[in-house]
CSV table of C-alpha atoms in Angstrom, one decimal:
chain,number,residue,atom,x,y,z
A,11,MET,CA,99.6,140.9,77.5
A,12,LYS,CA,98.8,143.6,79.5
A,13,ASN,CA,97.2,145.6,75.3
A,14,SER,CA,94.7,142.1,75.8
A,15,ARG,CA,94.2,143.4,79.4
A,16,ARG,CA,93.0,146.9,78.2
A,17,GLN,CA,90.5,145.8,76.1
A,18,VAL,CA,89.0,142.8,77.8
A,19,LEU,CA,88.4,145.7,81.0
A,20,LYS,CA,87.8,148.1,78.7
A,21,SER,CA,84.4,146.2,76.8
A,22,LEU,CA,83.3,145.5,80.4
A,23,SER,CA,83.0,148.8,81.1
A,24,VAL,CA,79.6,151.1,80.1
A,25,THR,CA,81.7,152.5,77.3
A,26,GLY,CA,82.9,149.5,76.3
A,27,ILE,CA,79.2,148.3,75.9
A,28,LEU,CA,77.6,151.3,74.9
A,29,SER,CA,80.1,151.0,71.8
A,30,SER,CA,79.8,147.2,71.0
A,31,LEU,CA,76.5,149.0,70.4
A,32,GLY,CA,76.8,150.9,68.0
A,33,LEU,CA,76.2,154.1,70.4
A,34,PRO,CA,78.3,157.1,70.1
A,35,PHE,CA,80.4,159.1,72.2
A,36,ALA,CA,78.5,161.7,72.9
A,37,ALA,CA,75.3,159.4,73.5
A,38,ILE,CA,77.4,157.4,75.3
A,39,ALA,CA,78.4,160.6,77.4
A,40,GLN,CA,75.0,161.5,77.9
A,41,ALA,CA,73.8,158.0,79.3
A,42,THR,CA,76.5,158.3,82.2
A,43,LYS,CA,75.2,162.2,82.8
A,44,PRO,CA,73.9,162.5,86.4
A,45,SER,CA,70.1,162.6,85.9
A,46,PRO,CA,69.1,166.9,85.3
A,47,ALA,CA,66.3,168.5,87.6
A,48,VAL,CA,63.5,167.5,88.4
A,49,THR,CA,60.6,169.7,86.3
A,50,ASN,CA,57.1,168.7,87.8
A,51,SER,CA,55.0,172.2,88.5
A,52,GLY,CA,53.9,172.4,92.2
A,53,THR,CA,49.8,172.6,90.0
A,54,ASP,CA,50.6,169.1,89.1
A,55,ASP,CA,52.3,168.1,92.3
A,56,ARG,CA,49.5,170.2,95.0
A,57,LEU,CA,46.4,167.9,92.9
A,58,PHE,CA,48.3,165.2,93.4
A,59,TRP,CA,49.2,165.6,96.7
A,60,ALA,CA,44.6,166.4,97.3
A,61,SER,CA,43.5,164.2,94.6
A,62,THR,CA,45.5,161.2,96.8
A,63,LEU,CA,44.5,162.9,100.7
A,64,TYR,CA,40.6,162.7,99.1
A,65,LYS,CA,41.5,159.1,98.1
A,66,ILE,CA,42.2,158.3,101.1
A,67,ALA,CA,40.1,160.1,103.5
A,68,GLN,CA,36.8,159.9,102.0
A,69,PRO,CA,35.9,156.1,102.3
A,70,VAL,CA,36.2,157.0,106.4
A,71,LEU,CA,34.4,160.7,106.6
A,72,SER,CA,32.0,160.0,103.8
A,73,ASN,CA,30.1,156.7,105.9
A,74,LEU,CA,31.8,158.2,109.6
A,75,ALA,CA,28.5,161.2,107.9
A,76,VAL,CA,26.0,158.8,107.2
A,77,GLY,CA,26.5,156.2,110.5
A,78,LYS,CA,27.6,153.3,108.4
A,79,LEU,CA,31.5,153.3,109.6
A,80,LYS,CA,31.4,150.3,110.6
A,81,LYS,CA,28.6,149.1,108.8
A,82,ASN,CA,30.8,149.5,106.1
A,83,MET,CA,35.2,150.1,107.5
A,84,PRO,CA,36.4,146.7,106.3
A,85,LEU,CA,38.3,144.4,109.1
A,86,GLU,CA,41.9,142.8,108.5
A,87,LEU,CA,44.0,142.5,110.9
A,88,ALA,CA,47.4,141.8,111.6
A,89,PRO,CA,48.9,138.4,112.3
A,90,GLY,CA,48.6,138.0,116.3
A,91,TYR,CA,46.6,140.5,116.7
A,92,TYR,CA,46.1,141.4,120.5
A,93,LEU,CA,43.7,144.6,121.1
A,94,LYS,CA,40.0,143.8,120.6
A,95,ALA,CA,39.2,146.0,117.1
A,96,GLU,CA,35.9,146.3,117.1
A,97,GLN,CA,35.9,148.6,120.6
A,98,VAL,CA,39.6,150.2,118.9
A,99,THR,CA,39.7,150.6,114.7
A,100,TYR,CA,36.7,152.9,114.4
A,101,LEU,CA,38.2,155.4,116.9
A,102,GLU,CA,41.8,154.5,115.1
A,103,ALA,CA,40.5,155.3,111.4
A,104,VAL,CA,38.0,158.9,112.4
A,105,GLY,CA,40.9,160.5,115.0
A,106,ARG,CA,44.1,159.4,112.6
A,107,THR,CA,42.5,160.4,109.1
A,108,LEU,CA,41.4,164.4,110.5
A,109,ALA,CA,44.5,164.5,112.3
A,110,GLY,CA,46.1,164.9,109.2
A,111,VAL,CA,43.0,166.3,106.9
A,112,ALA,CA,42.9,168.7,109.4
A,113,PRO,CA,45.3,172.3,108.2
A,114,TRP,CA,43.3,171.4,104.2
A,115,LEU,CA,39.8,172.1,105.3
A,116,ALA,CA,40.9,174.5,107.1
A,117,LEU,CA,41.3,176.4,104.3
A,118,PRO,CA,38.6,178.7,102.8
A,119,ASP,CA,36.2,177.6,100.5
A,120,ASP,CA,37.1,178.3,96.6
A,121,ASP,CA,35.1,176.3,93.4
A,122,THR,CA,39.1,174.9,92.3
A,123,LYS,CA,38.4,170.9,92.0
A,124,GLU,CA,39.9,170.7,95.5
A,125,GLY,CA,38.0,173.5,97.4
A,126,LYS,CA,35.2,171.2,95.9
A,127,TRP,CA,36.9,167.8,98.2
A,128,ARG,CA,37.6,169.7,100.5
A,129,ALA,CA,34.4,170.9,101.1
A,130,GLU,CA,33.1,168.1,101.4
A,131,LEU,CA,35.1,166.2,103.8
A,132,ARG,CA,34.5,168.8,105.9
A,133,SER,CA,31.2,168.7,105.7
A,134,ASP,CA,31.5,165.1,106.3
A,135,ALA,CA,33.9,164.9,108.7
A,136,LEU,CA,31.2,167.4,110.7
A,137,LYS,CA,28.6,165.2,110.5
A,138,GLY,CA,30.7,162.7,111.7
A,139,LEU,CA,32.0,163.9,114.8
A,140,ALA,CA,28.0,164.3,116.1
A,141,HIS,CA,27.8,160.8,115.2
A,142,CYS,CA,31.2,159.8,117.1
A,143,VAL,CA,29.3,160.9,120.3
A,144,ASP,CA,25.7,160.5,120.1
A,145,PRO,CA,24.9,157.2,122.1
A,146,GLN,CA,22.1,156.6,119.9
A,147,SER,CA,24.3,156.8,116.5
A,148,PRO,CA,25.6,153.0,115.2
A,149,ASP,CA,28.8,154.8,114.7
A,150,TYR,CA,29.2,155.8,118.5
A,151,LEU,CA,33.1,154.8,118.8
A,152,ASN,CA,34.3,153.5,122.2
A,153,PHE,CA,36.3,155.9,124.5
A,154,ARG,CA,35.0,153.9,127.9
A,155,SER,CA,37.2,150.9,127.8
A,156,GLU,CA,40.0,149.2,126.6
A,157,LEU,CA,43.7,151.5,126.4
A,158,GLN,CA,44.3,151.7,122.4
A,159,PRO,CA,41.4,155.1,122.6
A,160,ILE,CA,43.7,157.3,124.6
A,161,VAL,CA,45.5,157.3,121.7
A,162,ASP,CA,43.5,157.3,119.0
A,163,ALA,CA,41.1,160.4,121.3
A,164,ALA,CA,44.6,162.3,121.0
A,165,PHE,CA,44.8,162.4,117.1
A,166,LEU,CA,40.6,163.6,117.1
A,167,ALA,CA,42.3,166.1,119.5
A,168,HIS,CA,45.6,166.9,117.9
A,169,ALA,CA,42.8,167.9,114.8
A,170,PHE,CA,41.0,169.8,117.1
A,171,LEU,CA,44.0,171.8,117.6
A,172,ARG,CA,45.7,172.1,114.3
A,173,ALA,CA,41.6,173.5,112.6
A,174,PRO,CA,39.1,174.7,115.3
A,175,ASP,CA,38.1,176.9,113.1
A,176,ALA,CA,36.9,173.5,110.8
A,177,LEU,CA,35.8,170.9,112.9
A,178,TRP,CA,35.8,172.2,116.8
A,179,HIS,CA,33.9,175.4,116.6
A,180,PRO,CA,31.1,174.9,114.0
A,181,LEU,CA,30.0,171.6,116.5
A,182,ASP,CA,26.9,172.5,118.7
A,183,GLU,CA,27.4,172.7,121.5
A,184,LEU,CA,25.9,169.4,122.8
A,185,THR,CA,28.5,167.5,120.2
A,186,LYS,CA,30.8,169.8,122.7
A,187,LYS,CA,30.1,168.5,125.9
A,188,ARG,CA,30.1,165.0,124.8
A,189,TYR,CA,33.7,165.1,124.0
A,190,ILE,CA,35.0,167.1,126.5
A,191,GLU,CA,33.1,164.1,128.9
A,192,GLU,CA,35.2,161.9,126.1
A,193,PHE,CA,38.3,163.1,126.5
A,194,LYS,CA,38.1,163.5,130.8
A,195,ALA,CA,36.8,159.7,131.2
A,196,LEU,CA,39.8,158.3,129.2
A,197,ARG,CA,41.7,160.0,132.5
A,198,ASP,CA,40.2,155.9,134.6
A,199,ARG,CA,43.1,154.3,132.4
A,200,LYS,CA,47.2,154.8,133.1
A,201,ALA,CA,49.5,155.7,129.7
A,202,HIS,CA,52.5,152.9,128.8
A,203,TYR,CA,55.1,155.0,130.1
A,204,SER,CA,56.7,155.9,127.0
A,205,ASN,CA,55.7,158.1,124.1
A,206,TRP,CA,52.1,157.2,125.1
A,207,LEU,CA,53.0,160.2,127.6
A,208,LEU,CA,51.8,162.4,125.7
A,209,PHE,CA,48.4,161.0,124.0
A,210,SER,CA,47.3,161.6,127.7
A,211,GLY,CA,49.4,165.1,127.0
A,212,ILE,CA,48.2,166.6,124.2
A,213,ILE,CA,44.4,165.6,124.8
A,214,GLU,CA,44.6,167.7,128.5
A,215,SER,CA,46.4,170.3,126.9
A,216,PHE,CA,43.4,170.9,124.3
A,217,LEU,CA,40.7,170.4,127.1
A,218,LEU,CA,43.5,173.4,128.3
A,219,GLN,CA,43.2,175.3,125.8
A,220,ILE,CA,38.8,175.6,125.9
A,221,GLY,CA,38.9,176.5,128.8
A,222,GLU,CA,37.7,173.2,129.8
A,223,GLN,CA,38.9,171.8,133.4
A,224,TYR,CA,42.3,169.7,132.7
A,225,ASP,CA,44.4,167.3,134.7
A,226,PRO,CA,47.6,170.0,134.9
A,227,VAL,CA,49.7,166.2,136.6
A,228,ARG,CA,49.1,164.2,133.1
A,229,ILE,CA,50.5,167.7,131.0
A,230,ASP,CA,53.7,168.1,132.4
A,231,ILE,CA,54.3,164.5,133.1
A,232,ALA,CA,54.2,164.3,129.0
A,233,ILE,CA,55.9,167.1,128.6
A,234,ARG,CA,59.2,166.3,131.4
A,235,LYS,CA,59.8,163.0,130.7
A,236,THR,CA,59.5,163.2,126.6
A,237,ARG,CA,62.7,165.9,127.7
A,238,GLU,CA,64.3,163.9,130.0
A,239,TRP,CA,64.5,160.9,126.8
A,240,TYR,CA,65.9,163.7,124.9
A,241,VAL,CA,68.9,162.0,123.4
A,242,GLY,CA,70.8,164.1,121.5
A,243,ASP,CA,70.2,165.4,117.7
A,244,GLY,CA,67.5,165.9,116.9
A,245,TRP,CA,66.4,162.4,118.4
A,246,TYR,CA,64.2,161.3,121.2
A,247,SER,CA,63.9,157.8,123.1
A,248,ASP,CA,60.8,156.1,123.3
A,249,GLY,CA,60.8,156.3,127.1
A,250,PRO,CA,64.0,155.1,128.6
A,251,LYS,CA,65.0,152.6,126.0
A,252,PHE,CA,66.3,154.4,122.7
A,253,CYS,CA,64.0,152.4,119.8
A,254,MET,CA,66.0,153.4,116.1
A,255,ASP,CA,62.0,153.8,114.5
A,256,TYR,CA,59.7,156.6,113.5
A,257,TYR,CA,58.4,157.4,116.4
A,258,ASN,CA,60.1,160.6,116.9
A,259,SER,CA,58.0,161.5,113.5
A,260,PHE,CA,54.6,159.6,114.1
A,261,VAL,CA,54.2,161.4,117.4
A,262,ILE,CA,56.8,162.0,119.8
A,263,GLN,CA,58.2,165.2,118.4
A,264,PRO,CA,54.1,166.9,116.6
A,265,MET,CA,52.3,165.9,119.9
A,266,LEU,CA,55.1,167.9,121.7
A,267,VAL,CA,55.4,171.1,119.9
A,268,ASP,CA,52.1,171.2,119.8
A,269,ILE,CA,51.6,170.4,123.6
A,270,LEU,CA,53.8,173.3,124.6
A,271,LYS,CA,52.9,175.4,122.2
A,272,VAL,CA,49.1,175.9,123.9
A,273,THR,CA,50.9,175.7,127.5
A,274,SER,CA,53.4,178.3,126.5
A,275,GLU,CA,50.5,180.4,125.2
A,276,LYS,CA,48.9,179.3,128.2
A,277,ASN,CA,51.7,180.5,130.6
A,278,PHE,CA,51.6,176.8,132.0
A,279,SER,CA,55.4,176.3,131.0
A,280,PRO,CA,58.1,178.7,129.9
A,281,LYS,CA,58.6,179.2,125.9
A,282,THR,CA,61.6,178.4,126.0
A,283,GLU,CA,60.1,174.8,126.2
A,284,TYR,CA,58.8,175.4,122.7
A,285,THR,CA,61.6,177.2,121.7
A,286,GLU,CA,63.6,174.3,122.5
A,287,ALA,CA,61.4,171.4,120.9
A,288,LEU,CA,60.6,172.8,117.5
A,289,LYS,CA,64.5,173.2,117.0
A,290,ARG,CA,65.1,169.6,118.0
A,291,MET,CA,61.5,169.0,115.8
A,292,VAL,CA,63.1,171.2,112.5
A,293,ARG,CA,66.6,169.8,113.2
A,294,HIS,CA,64.7,165.5,113.0
A,295,ALA,CA,63.2,166.8,109.6
A,296,GLU,CA,66.7,167.1,108.6
A,297,TYR,CA,67.5,163.7,109.0
A,298,LEU,CA,63.8,162.8,106.8
A,299,GLU,CA,64.5,165.1,104.0
A,300,ARG,CA,67.9,162.9,103.7
A,301,LEU,CA,66.2,159.7,103.3
A,302,ILE,CA,64.3,160.8,100.4
A,303,SER,CA,66.4,158.2,98.0
A,304,PRO,CA,66.5,159.8,94.4
A,305,GLU,CA,64.3,157.7,93.3
A,306,GLY,CA,61.1,158.3,96.2
A,307,THR,CA,61.5,155.7,98.5
A,308,PHE,CA,63.3,155.5,102.1
A,309,PRO,CA,63.9,153.1,104.7
A,310,VAL,CA,61.7,150.5,105.5
A,311,TYR,CA,62.5,149.9,109.6
A,312,GLY,CA,61.3,149.9,112.8
A,313,ARG,CA,58.2,149.6,114.3
A,314,SER,CA,55.0,150.6,112.3
A,315,MET,CA,56.3,150.7,108.8
A,316,ALA,CA,51.7,150.6,107.7
A,317,TYR,CA,52.2,153.7,108.5
A,318,ARG,CA,53.5,155.0,105.2
A,319,THR,CA,53.9,158.6,104.2
A,320,GLY,CA,53.3,158.8,108.2
A,321,ALA,CA,57.0,158.8,108.6
A,322,PHE,CA,57.2,162.0,107.6
A,323,GLN,CA,54.7,163.9,109.9
A,324,ALA,CA,57.6,166.1,111.6
A,325,LEU,CA,59.1,166.8,107.9
A,326,ALA,CA,55.5,168.2,106.8
A,327,GLN,CA,54.5,170.2,110.0
A,328,VAL,CA,58.2,171.5,109.6
A,329,ALA,CA,56.9,172.4,106.3
A,330,LEU,CA,53.5,173.2,107.6
A,331,MET,CA,54.6,175.9,110.0
A,332,GLU,CA,57.2,177.2,107.9
A,333,GLN,CA,60.4,176.2,109.3
A,334,LEU,CA,62.3,174.4,106.9
A,335,PRO,CA,66.0,175.1,107.6
A,336,GLU,CA,67.9,177.8,105.4
A,337,HIS,CA,69.1,175.1,103.4
A,338,ILE,CA,66.3,173.1,102.7
A,339,SER,CA,63.9,174.8,100.1
A,340,PRO,CA,60.2,174.2,100.3
A,341,ALA,CA,59.9,173.5,97.2
A,342,GLN,CA,62.8,170.1,97.4
A,343,VAL,CA,60.3,169.5,100.5
A,344,ARG,CA,57.6,169.3,97.8
A,345,CYS,CA,58.6,167.2,95.4
A,346,GLY,CA,60.9,165.1,97.6
A,347,LEU,CA,57.3,164.2,99.3
A,348,THR,CA,56.2,164.2,95.6
A,349,LYS,CA,58.4,161.8,94.4
A,350,VAL,CA,57.2,159.3,97.9
A,351,LEU,CA,53.5,159.9,97.1
A,352,GLN,CA,54.0,159.2,93.5
A,353,THR,CA,56.0,155.8,94.7
A,354,LEU,CA,53.3,155.1,97.7
A,355,PHE,CA,50.3,155.6,95.5
A,356,ASP,CA,50.4,156.6,91.9
A,357,HIS,CA,48.5,153.3,91.3
A,358,SER,CA,46.2,150.8,93.0
A,359,ASN,CA,47.8,148.2,95.3
A,360,ASN,CA,47.2,149.8,98.2
A,361,PHE,CA,43.6,149.6,98.2
A,362,ASP,CA,40.5,147.1,98.1
A,363,SER,CA,38.1,147.3,95.3
A,364,LYS,CA,36.3,149.5,97.8
A,365,GLY,CA,38.9,152.8,98.2
A,366,TRP,CA,39.9,151.4,102.0
A,367,LEU,CA,43.2,150.8,102.9
A,368,ILE,CA,44.8,147.8,103.2
A,369,LEU,CA,47.6,146.1,105.9
A,370,GLY,CA,50.9,146.5,103.6
A,371,PHE,CA,53.8,149.2,103.3
A,372,ASN,CA,53.3,149.0,100.1
A,373,GLY,CA,50.2,146.9,98.4
A,374,SER,CA,48.8,143.6,100.8
A,375,GLN,CA,51.9,142.7,103.3
A,376,PRO,CA,50.5,141.9,106.8
A,377,ALA,CA,53.4,140.2,107.8
A,378,ILE,CA,55.6,143.8,107.8
A,379,ALA,CA,52.4,145.1,110.3
A,380,ASP,CA,52.8,144.9,114.6
A,381,GLN,CA,50.1,142.8,116.7
A,382,TYR,CA,48.7,145.5,117.4
A,383,THR,CA,47.9,147.1,113.5
A,384,SER,CA,44.5,146.8,112.2
A,385,THR,CA,42.3,148.9,108.9
A,386,GLY,CA,41.5,152.4,111.4
A,387,SER,CA,45.4,152.3,112.2
A,388,LEU,CA,46.6,152.7,108.8
A,389,TYR,CA,45.1,156.1,107.9
A,390,LEU,CA,48.4,157.2,110.2
A,391,THR,CA,50.2,158.2,106.8
A,392,THR,CA,47.5,161.3,106.3
A,393,LEU,CA,49.8,162.9,108.8
A,394,GLY,CA,52.5,163.0,105.8
A,395,PHE,CA,49.8,164.9,103.9
A,396,LEU,CA,50.4,167.9,106.5
A,397,PRO,CA,51.1,171.5,104.0
A,398,LEU,CA,48.3,170.7,102.1
A,399,GLY,CA,47.6,173.0,104.9
A,400,LEU,CA,49.4,176.0,102.9
A,401,PRO,CA,47.7,177.8,100.3
A,402,ALA,CA,47.5,177.0,96.9
A,403,THR,CA,49.8,180.8,96.2
A,404,HIS,CA,52.4,180.0,99.1
A,405,ARG,CA,55.8,178.9,97.4
A,406,PHE,CA,55.4,175.7,99.0
A,407,TRP,CA,53.5,175.5,96.2
A,408,THR,CA,54.8,177.7,93.6
A,409,ASP,CA,58.5,178.1,93.6
A,410,PRO,CA,59.7,176.4,90.4
A,411,ALA,CA,61.0,172.5,90.6
A,412,ALA,CA,64.0,171.4,92.7
A,413,ASP,CA,65.9,168.3,93.7
A,414,TRP,CA,65.9,167.5,97.2
A,415,THR,CA,69.1,166.5,99.2
A,416,ALA,CA,70.4,162.5,98.7
A,417,LYS,CA,68.5,163.9,95.3
A,418,LYS,CA,71.4,166.2,94.8
A,419,ALA,CA,74.4,164.1,96.3
A,420,TRP,CA,73.5,160.7,94.2
A,421,SER,CA,73.1,163.2,90.9
A,422,GLY,CA,76.9,164.8,91.4
A,423,GLN,CA,75.9,168.4,92.4
A,424,VAL,CA,76.6,170.9,95.6
A,425,THR,CA,74.8,168.8,98.5
A,426,LYS,CA,75.4,170.4,101.9
A,427,LYS,CA,78.0,168.3,104.4
A,428,ASP,CA,75.6,167.4,106.9
A,429,TYR,CA,76.8,167.7,111.2
A,430,LYS,CA,75.3,167.2,114.5
A,431,VAL,CA,74.1,170.2,116.1
A,432,ASP,CA,74.0,170.3,120.0
A,433,PHE,CA,70.3,171.9,121.0
């Protein structure tokens, strides 16, 4: 009886099933071994990143360059959408696209395929930026009414801070003057008592950076309240109540760090606050790296999942700033994020027939979108591509491929234990 029970159990095991199919023991052992390390090259990875970002950004910037963004961008709205889409969605598309491509566009020109894409997008961006604030242009964007422009003017200001020599300094003086006026016009509206305080704060920090008149109170309250909302171990609450979602990465940590970078350099705030915020963002980036599964997926939870790879902005920015902790190599971040990008974008189901992003997370999934999400909102996905701002010769791209944390853990490799921090 015992022997026959053993036989049944053996036949139900992986080894038993494979044996019954006539596979030799060596093949069985091979089938149960941990998967080998990834072998993709950094050159191939970078070309895939660049081609994907170009594919996402090109419809927005090429249409904007010729004054046809409003004419040609489709308008898809989430179920229950409650904003005035025509008044807000186009600035969303422009501000979010530029915030993500800015570091890449800041690289010098070269004759590579990637370099040609970059030069094209930069040229289109500069032409289009003039249209955005020209009242005579069909693509004149709304900064003057509704609350939502506070958000997307902030992403645009963030783009200017990330790539001043590529996107701000080349603008003509009239266009610069018009942006300054539009940014200041946003002061007649009050930001929500949440991560929105950072939107007002980064707009005013940009004005501080370029030597314009700025509102110190908006900057100060953004810094003070966000620091008060820190709940520990690399996480901030979004307002008085904690939300379990990706807003620490979509907005909170990158904008706080970049506000404090400006204000500490201008002696508006102590450098210790910048150092502290950066350490916390590095800690948060550790979580994000661990969230990448061996298959290149990540948990779908919380608000704004239609922003797709924008969920990894904090990790992407830490990599761009060369601030990754010692136990997380640039190559493992590159390989992990590459796998995510391939999982999401190495097919066509996130784009319509003309190349615009569609409402959803992975494919057409309107039900996953929030009531404030429209076509323009989706371009926050570009924020996951920030490491393209590192040159092709940087070790992020040249180091041999490496497994990321979850892939190491699930394949039986040595994996660093995670533990809380006290800063």
